[in-house]
Every structure is written in structure tokens, then in C-alpha cells.
Coordinates of C-alpha atoms in Angstrom, one line a residue:
X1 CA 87.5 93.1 96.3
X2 CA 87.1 97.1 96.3
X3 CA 83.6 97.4 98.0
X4 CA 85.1 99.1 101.0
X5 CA 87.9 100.7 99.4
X6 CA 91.5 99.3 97.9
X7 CA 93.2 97.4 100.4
X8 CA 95.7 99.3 101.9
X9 CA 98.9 96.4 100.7
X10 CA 97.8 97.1 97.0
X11 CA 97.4 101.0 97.0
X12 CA 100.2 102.0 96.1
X13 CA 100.5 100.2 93.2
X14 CA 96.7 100.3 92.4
X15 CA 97.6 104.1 92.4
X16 CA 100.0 104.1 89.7
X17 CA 97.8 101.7 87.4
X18 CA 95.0 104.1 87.9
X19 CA 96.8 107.2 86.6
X20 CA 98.7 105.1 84.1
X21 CA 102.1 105.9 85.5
X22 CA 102.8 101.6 85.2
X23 CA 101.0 99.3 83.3
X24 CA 98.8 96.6 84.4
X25 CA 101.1 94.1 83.0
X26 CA 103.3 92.9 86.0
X27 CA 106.1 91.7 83.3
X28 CA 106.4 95.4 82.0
X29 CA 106.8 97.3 85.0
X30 CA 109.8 97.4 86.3
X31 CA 110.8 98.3 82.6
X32 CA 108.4 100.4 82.8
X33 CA 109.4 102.6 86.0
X34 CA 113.3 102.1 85.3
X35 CA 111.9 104.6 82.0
X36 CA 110.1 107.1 83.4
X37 CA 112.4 107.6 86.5
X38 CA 115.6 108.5 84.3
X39 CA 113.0 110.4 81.9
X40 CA 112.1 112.3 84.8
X41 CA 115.4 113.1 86.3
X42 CA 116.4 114.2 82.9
X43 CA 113.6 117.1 83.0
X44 CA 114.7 118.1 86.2
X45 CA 118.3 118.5 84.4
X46 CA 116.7 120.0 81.3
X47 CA 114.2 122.2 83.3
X48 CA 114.8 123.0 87.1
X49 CA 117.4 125.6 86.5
X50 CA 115.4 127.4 84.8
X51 CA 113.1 128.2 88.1
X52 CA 115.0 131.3 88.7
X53 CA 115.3 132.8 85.1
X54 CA 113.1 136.0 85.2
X55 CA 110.6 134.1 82.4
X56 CA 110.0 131.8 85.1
X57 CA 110.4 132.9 88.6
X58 CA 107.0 133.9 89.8
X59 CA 105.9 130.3 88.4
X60 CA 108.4 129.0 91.0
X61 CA 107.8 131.7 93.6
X62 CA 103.5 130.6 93.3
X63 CA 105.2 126.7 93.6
X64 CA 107.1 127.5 96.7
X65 CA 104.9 129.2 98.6
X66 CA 102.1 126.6 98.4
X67 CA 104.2 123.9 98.9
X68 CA 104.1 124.3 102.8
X69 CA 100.1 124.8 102.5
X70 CA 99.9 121.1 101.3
X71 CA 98.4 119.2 104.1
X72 CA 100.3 120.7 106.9
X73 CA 98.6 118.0 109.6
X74 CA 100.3 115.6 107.8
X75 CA 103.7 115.2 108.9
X76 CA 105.4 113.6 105.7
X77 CA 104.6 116.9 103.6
X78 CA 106.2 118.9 106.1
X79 CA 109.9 117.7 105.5
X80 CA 112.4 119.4 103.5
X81 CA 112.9 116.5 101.2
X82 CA 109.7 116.1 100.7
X83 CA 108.5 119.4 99.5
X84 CA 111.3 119.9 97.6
X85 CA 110.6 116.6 95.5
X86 CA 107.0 118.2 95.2
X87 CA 108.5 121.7 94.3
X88 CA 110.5 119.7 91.2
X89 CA 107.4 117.6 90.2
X90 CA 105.5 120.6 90.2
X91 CA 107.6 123.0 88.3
X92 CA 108.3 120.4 85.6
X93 CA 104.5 119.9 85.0
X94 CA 103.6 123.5 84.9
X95 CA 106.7 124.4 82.8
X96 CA 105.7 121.2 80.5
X97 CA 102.4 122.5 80.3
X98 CA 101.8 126.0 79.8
X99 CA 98.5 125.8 78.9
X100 CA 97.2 124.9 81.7
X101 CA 100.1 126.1 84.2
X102 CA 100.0 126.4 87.9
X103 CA 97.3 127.5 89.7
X104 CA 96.8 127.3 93.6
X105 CA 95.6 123.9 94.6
X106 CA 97.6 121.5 92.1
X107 CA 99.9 121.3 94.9
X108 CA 97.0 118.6 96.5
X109 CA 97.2 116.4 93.5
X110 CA 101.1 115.3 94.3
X111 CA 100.3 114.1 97.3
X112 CA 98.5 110.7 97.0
X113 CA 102.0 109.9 95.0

């Protein structure tokens, strides 16, 4: 079924197996997503405001700069909506993990999403 590739009906969910965001069991998902949406829009309320704190404002000053760098051909990533979802996303991670942080080019790996 995959020799040439995932057929484009079944990538976006193929996507989110593949990165365990949802599970390969069709009965759990929607469970599953319903979860992690609200878990996520609860770090956004726990975390985002803190993007201009002086602890954390060159983390979101490296964020916003790169965010228009991220495939500028590509129309989609150009919108405001759009690169601000990815400037939340973004944040969130590096804020969640310090260790490993933000560093120029993780801006490429929100994209497939």
C-alpha cells in the first residue's frame, strides 16, 4: 500500500499515528484528540503569557522571528493565523522542554502538522 508513498486521503491521519499524537485504534481516537486538544489549550493558558516575562522573551523573540522563515513559498505558513498557532505550539514545547529548547530550524518540524 505505501510503496510509492502514503496516499494522500490517509496522510493526515497516517501523520498523527506515526508521531503517536492518536492511536491506531479507531475506537480511541476521538477520545483520544478531544484530551489532548483541551490539554493543550490549557498550556497555552498556563504558559503563553509568560512569552513576554524577561525570563522568557528572547525565547519568544528567536520563535517570532523564524516563524515567517518557515517555508515562505508556501502560502498556508504565510497567514497570520497560521504562524501564530505555530508561534503557541512552539513556545509551549520549548518552554516544556528546557533542555533541549529552541534552536533555529524546529520551526520546520510544525509544519507537516
Amino acid at each position: 500500500m505505501s510503496w510509492f508513498g502514503c496516499p494522500a486521503p490517509h496522510r493526515p491521519i497516517v501523520w498523527q499515528m506515526l508521531s503517536g499524537y492518536l492511536p491506531p485504534n479507531e475506537a480511541r481516537r476521538a477520545d483520544t484528540l478531544s484530551r489532548k486538544r483541551s490539554e493543550y489549550w490549557r498550556f497555552v493558558a498556563q504558559y503563553f503569557k509568560t512569552r513576554n516575562d524577561a525570563d522568557f522573551s528572547s525565547l519568544y523573540h528567536q520563535i517570532h522571528i523564524d516563524i515567517p522563515r518557515t517555508n515562505p513559498a508556501i502560502p498556508l505558513f504565510q497567514q497570520q493565523k497560521v504562524q501564530e498557532a505555530f508561534e503557541r505550539i512552539l513556545y509551549i514545547w520549548a518552554y516544556r522542554n528546557p533542555g533541549s529548547g529552541y534552536v533555529q530550524g524546529i520551526n520546520d518540524l510544525v509544519t507537516p502538522f
